[in-house]
Amino acid sequence: MTNETPRRVKSGVASVVAAQAQAEGYQVTLYAVRQFVKQNKLNVTYCGRKALINYASLLDLLDGKE
């Protein structure tokens, strides 16, 4: 048995990033994350129609560092 901590995502689509933030105790919804992307408040890389969101930029925004 190994007691590994869950791996934190570095970037991902909105659903993955929102779920990770919620698992870490942040009160953020999938809708809010998508609105942050549309308002250009997050660092995002587009791959086709998908927006890959930088998880660190989401945490900075939620912590008030931006």
mmCIF file of N, CA and C in Angstrom:
data_model
loop_
_atom_site.group_PDB
_atom_site.id
_atom_site.type_symbol
_atom_site.label_atom_id
_atom_site.label_comp_id
_atom_site.label_asym_id
_atom_site.label_seq_id
_atom_site.Cartn_x
_atom_site.Cartn_y
_atom_site.Cartn_z
ATOM 1 N N MET A 1 0.828 -1.179 0.000
ATOM 2 C CA MET A 1 0.000 0.000 0.000
ATOM 3 C C MET A 1 0.874 1.245 0.000
ATOM 4 N N THR A 2 0.562 2.140 -0.913
ATOM 5 C CA THR A 2 1.257 3.416 -0.949
ATOM 6 C C THR A 2 0.246 4.522 -0.671
ATOM 7 N N ASN A 3 0.678 5.474 0.082
ATOM 8 C CA ASN A 3 -0.182 6.615 0.394
ATOM 9 C C ASN A 3 0.242 7.798 -0.450
ATOM 10 N N GLU A 4 -0.101 7.756 -1.706
ATOM 11 C CA GLU A 4 0.237 8.841 -2.607
ATOM 12 C C GLU A 4 -0.866 9.885 -2.586
ATOM 13 N N THR A 5 -0.457 11.137 -2.633
ATOM 14 C CA THR A 5 -1.449 12.197 -2.739
ATOM 15 C C THR A 5 -1.918 12.267 -4.178
ATOM 16 N N PRO A 6 -3.150 12.663 -4.404
ATOM 17 C CA PRO A 6 -3.637 12.765 -5.773
ATOM 18 C C PRO A 6 -2.833 13.798 -6.555
ATOM 19 N N ARG A 7 -2.563 13.476 -7.782
ATOM 20 C CA ARG A 7 -1.778 14.369 -8.617
ATOM 21 C C ARG A 7 -2.593 15.587 -9.003
ATOM 22 N N ARG A 8 -2.018 16.749 -8.848
ATOM 23 C CA ARG A 8 -2.693 18.002 -9.189
ATOM 24 C C ARG A 8 -2.520 18.244 -10.686
ATOM 25 N N VAL A 9 -3.600 18.618 -11.348
ATOM 26 C CA VAL A 9 -3.528 18.901 -12.775
ATOM 27 C C VAL A 9 -2.823 20.230 -13.000
ATOM 28 N N LYS A 10 -2.076 20.324 -14.098
ATOM 29 C CA LYS A 10 -1.422 21.581 -14.454
ATOM 30 C C LYS A 10 -2.311 22.390 -15.376
ATOM 31 N N SER A 11 -3.007 21.690 -16.243
ATOM 32 C CA SER A 11 -3.961 22.348 -17.130
ATOM 33 C C SER A 11 -4.970 21.302 -17.578
ATOM 34 N N GLY A 12 -6.108 21.782 -18.036
ATOM 35 C CA GLY A 12 -7.133 20.866 -18.499
ATOM 36 C C GLY A 12 -8.351 21.636 -18.966
ATOM 37 N N VAL A 13 -9.322 20.899 -19.430
ATOM 38 C CA VAL A 13 -10.564 21.532 -19.862
ATOM 39 C C VAL A 13 -11.324 21.994 -18.628
ATOM 40 N N ALA A 14 -12.329 22.802 -18.830
ATOM 41 C CA ALA A 14 -13.044 23.443 -17.727
ATOM 42 C C ALA A 14 -13.600 22.445 -16.720
ATOM 43 N N SER A 15 -14.143 21.344 -17.181
ATOM 44 C CA SER A 15 -14.741 20.380 -16.251
ATOM 45 C C SER A 15 -13.694 19.749 -15.341
ATOM 46 N N VAL A 16 -12.531 19.439 -15.872
ATOM 47 C CA VAL A 16 -11.464 18.828 -15.076
ATOM 48 C C VAL A 16 -10.906 19.827 -14.071
ATOM 49 N N VAL A 17 -10.668 21.046 -14.523
ATOM 50 C CA VAL A 17 -10.111 22.078 -13.661
ATOM 51 C C VAL A 17 -11.088 22.446 -12.544
ATOM 52 N N ALA A 18 -12.366 22.566 -12.863
ATOM 53 C CA ALA A 18 -13.367 22.891 -11.853
ATOM 54 C C ALA A 18 -13.484 21.769 -10.829
ATOM 55 N N ALA A 19 -13.465 20.529 -11.272
ATOM 56 C CA ALA A 19 -13.562 19.397 -10.355
ATOM 57 C C ALA A 19 -12.356 19.336 -9.426
ATOM 58 N N GLN A 20 -11.167 19.613 -9.945
ATOM 59 C CA GLN A 20 -9.957 19.612 -9.123
ATOM 60 C C GLN A 20 -10.026 20.712 -8.063
ATOM 61 N N ALA A 21 -10.471 21.890 -8.462
ATOM 62 C CA ALA A 21 -10.577 23.003 -7.513
ATOM 63 C C ALA A 21 -11.603 22.692 -6.424
ATOM 64 N N GLN A 22 -12.714 22.091 -6.798
ATOM 65 C CA GLN A 22 -13.731 21.730 -5.820
ATOM 66 C C GLN A 22 -13.207 20.668 -4.862
ATOM 67 N N ALA A 23 -12.411 19.726 -5.373
ATOM 68 C CA ALA A 23 -11.841 18.690 -4.517
ATOM 69 C C ALA A 23 -10.852 19.278 -3.514
ATOM 70 N N GLU A 24 -10.236 20.403 -3.865
ATOM 71 C CA GLU A 24 -9.282 21.053 -2.966
ATOM 72 C C GLU A 24 -9.957 22.067 -2.045
ATOM 73 N N GLY A 25 -11.282 22.180 -2.117
ATOM 74 C CA GLY A 25 -12.014 23.008 -1.181
ATOM 75 C C GLY A 25 -12.401 24.387 -1.682
ATOM 76 N N TYR A 26 -12.162 24.689 -2.935
ATOM 77 C CA TYR A 26 -12.564 25.980 -3.483
ATOM 78 C C TYR A 26 -14.029 25.924 -3.898
ATOM 79 N N GLN A 27 -14.738 27.009 -3.654
ATOM 80 C CA GLN A 27 -16.151 27.090 -4.017
ATOM 81 C C GLN A 27 -16.256 27.722 -5.401
ATOM 82 N N VAL A 28 -16.141 26.918 -6.425
ATOM 83 C CA VAL A 28 -16.214 27.396 -7.804
ATOM 84 C C VAL A 28 -17.022 26.392 -8.611
ATOM 85 N N THR A 29 -17.827 26.906 -9.526
ATOM 86 C CA THR A 29 -18.654 26.032 -10.353
ATOM 87 C C THR A 29 -18.076 25.945 -11.760
ATOM 88 N N LEU A 30 -18.534 24.981 -12.490
ATOM 89 C CA LEU A 30 -18.122 24.820 -13.876
ATOM 90 C C LEU A 30 -18.534 26.045 -14.686
ATOM 91 N N TYR A 31 -19.720 26.554 -14.425
ATOM 92 C CA TYR A 31 -20.197 27.745 -15.124
ATOM 93 C C TYR A 31 -19.273 28.936 -14.869
ATOM 94 N N ALA A 32 -18.840 29.108 -13.617
ATOM 95 C CA ALA A 32 -17.950 30.225 -13.273
ATOM 96 C C ALA A 32 -16.620 30.107 -14.002
ATOM 97 N N VAL A 33 -16.078 28.912 -14.076
ATOM 98 C CA VAL A 33 -14.800 28.717 -14.780
ATOM 99 C C VAL A 33 -14.957 29.065 -16.258
ATOM 100 N N ARG A 34 -16.055 28.641 -16.856
ATOM 101 C CA ARG A 34 -16.283 28.962 -18.273
ATOM 102 C C ARG A 34 -16.445 30.470 -18.479
ATOM 103 N N GLN A 35 -17.075 31.148 -17.534
ATOM 104 C CA GLN A 35 -17.211 32.599 -17.637
ATOM 105 C C GLN A 35 -15.863 33.295 -17.480
ATOM 106 N N PHE A 36 -15.006 32.799 -16.600
ATOM 107 C CA PHE A 36 -13.666 33.361 -16.457
ATOM 108 C C PHE A 36 -12.887 33.250 -17.758
ATOM 109 N N VAL A 37 -13.058 32.140 -18.465
ATOM 110 C CA VAL A 37 -12.381 31.958 -19.750
ATOM 111 C C VAL A 37 -12.905 32.974 -20.764
ATOM 112 N N LYS A 38 -14.215 33.140 -20.835
ATOM 113 C CA LYS A 38 -14.798 34.079 -21.792
ATOM 114 C C LYS A 38 -14.414 35.518 -21.493
ATOM 115 N N GLN A 39 -14.181 35.836 -20.230
ATOM 116 C CA GLN A 39 -13.814 37.191 -19.823
ATOM 117 C C GLN A 39 -12.303 37.417 -19.858
ATOM 118 N N ASN A 40 -11.548 36.428 -20.329
ATOM 119 C CA ASN A 40 -10.077 36.493 -20.434
ATOM 120 C C ASN A 40 -9.415 36.739 -19.084
ATOM 121 N N LYS A 41 -9.922 36.122 -18.037
ATOM 122 C CA LYS A 41 -9.336 36.265 -16.712
ATOM 123 C C LYS A 41 -8.355 35.145 -16.390
ATOM 124 N N LEU A 42 -8.291 34.115 -17.242
ATOM 125 C CA LEU A 42 -7.424 32.965 -17.018
ATOM 126 C C LEU A 42 -6.457 32.791 -18.180
ATOM 127 N N ASN A 43 -5.306 32.183 -17.890
ATOM 128 C CA ASN A 43 -4.371 31.823 -18.953
ATOM 129 C C ASN A 43 -4.904 30.571 -19.649
ATOM 130 N N VAL A 44 -5.155 30.694 -20.935
ATOM 131 C CA VAL A 44 -5.795 29.622 -21.694
ATOM 132 C C VAL A 44 -5.023 29.383 -22.984
ATOM 133 N N THR A 45 -4.907 28.102 -23.357
ATOM 134 C CA THR A 45 -4.362 27.722 -24.649
ATOM 135 C C THR A 45 -5.464 26.982 -25.390
ATOM 136 N N TYR A 46 -5.752 27.427 -26.591
ATOM 137 C CA TYR A 46 -6.816 26.789 -27.377
ATOM 138 C C TYR A 46 -6.233 25.696 -28.259
ATOM 139 N N CYS A 47 -6.928 24.574 -28.268
ATOM 140 C CA CYS A 47 -6.580 23.432 -29.109
ATOM 141 C C CYS A 47 -7.866 23.060 -29.837
ATOM 142 N N GLY A 48 -8.021 23.602 -31.033
ATOM 143 C CA GLY A 48 -9.290 23.430 -31.734
ATOM 144 C C GLY A 48 -10.354 24.229 -31.013
ATOM 145 N N ARG A 49 -11.441 23.583 -30.650
ATOM 146 C CA ARG A 49 -12.517 24.256 -29.922
ATOM 147 C C ARG A 49 -12.339 24.184 -28.410
ATOM 148 N N LYS A 50 -11.405 23.347 -27.959
ATOM 149 C CA LYS A 50 -11.207 23.177 -26.521
ATOM 150 C C LYS A 50 -10.268 24.239 -25.974
ATOM 151 N N ALA A 51 -10.585 24.697 -24.784
ATOM 152 C CA ALA A 51 -9.735 25.653 -24.085
ATOM 153 C C ALA A 51 -9.040 24.911 -22.947
ATOM 154 N N LEU A 52 -7.716 24.821 -23.015
ATOM 155 C CA LEU A 52 -6.938 24.199 -21.951
ATOM 156 C C LEU A 52 -6.562 25.290 -20.957
ATOM 157 N N ILE A 53 -7.084 25.180 -19.755
ATOM 158 C CA ILE A 53 -6.958 26.216 -18.739
ATOM 159 C C ILE A 53 -5.764 25.914 -17.843
ATOM 160 N N ASN A 54 -4.948 26.923 -17.598
ATOM 161 C CA ASN A 54 -3.832 26.811 -16.671
ATOM 162 C C ASN A 54 -4.407 26.805 -15.256
ATOM 163 N N TYR A 55 -4.190 25.716 -14.534
ATOM 164 C CA TYR A 55 -4.785 25.549 -13.210
ATOM 165 C C TYR A 55 -4.231 26.555 -12.205
ATOM 166 N N ALA A 56 -2.952 26.868 -12.309
ATOM 167 C CA ALA A 56 -2.344 27.829 -11.388
ATOM 168 C C ALA A 56 -2.982 29.211 -11.537
ATOM 169 N N SER A 57 -3.333 29.588 -12.762
ATOM 170 C CA SER A 57 -3.962 30.894 -12.954
ATOM 171 C C SER A 57 -5.373 30.917 -12.341
ATOM 172 N N LEU A 58 -6.070 29.782 -12.370
ATOM 173 C CA LEU A 58 -7.382 29.704 -11.722
ATOM 174 C C LEU A 58 -7.239 29.874 -10.209
ATOM 175 N N LEU A 59 -6.263 29.192 -9.616
ATOM 176 C CA LEU A 59 -6.060 29.315 -8.183
ATOM 177 C C LEU A 59 -5.654 30.731 -7.790
ATOM 178 N N ASP A 60 -4.821 31.368 -8.609
ATOM 179 C CA ASP A 60 -4.446 32.766 -8.351
ATOM 180 C C ASP A 60 -5.664 33.670 -8.369
ATOM 181 N N LEU A 61 -6.552 33.454 -9.326
ATOM 182 C CA LEU A 61 -7.761 34.253 -9.425
ATOM 183 C C LEU A 61 -8.669 34.032 -8.227
ATOM 184 N N LEU A 62 -8.832 32.775 -7.816
ATOM 185 C CA LEU A 62 -9.703 32.462 -6.684
ATOM 186 C C LEU A 62 -9.124 32.952 -5.352
ATOM 187 N N ASP A 63 -7.796 32.989 -5.252
ATOM 188 C CA ASP A 63 -7.148 33.468 -4.031
ATOM 189 C C ASP A 63 -7.012 34.975 -3.998
ATOM 190 N N GLY A 64 -7.370 35.650 -5.099
ATOM 191 C CA GLY A 64 -7.296 37.097 -5.146
ATOM 192 C C GLY A 64 -5.916 37.640 -5.453
ATOM 193 N N LYS A 65 -5.045 36.828 -6.023
ATOM 194 C CA LYS A 65 -3.676 37.273 -6.320
ATOM 195 C C LYS A 65 -3.576 37.986 -7.650
ATOM 196 N N GLU A 66 -4.599 37.911 -8.467
ATOM 197 C CA GLU A 66 -4.575 38.575 -9.779
ATOM 198 C C GLU A 66 -5.345 39.852 -9.739
#
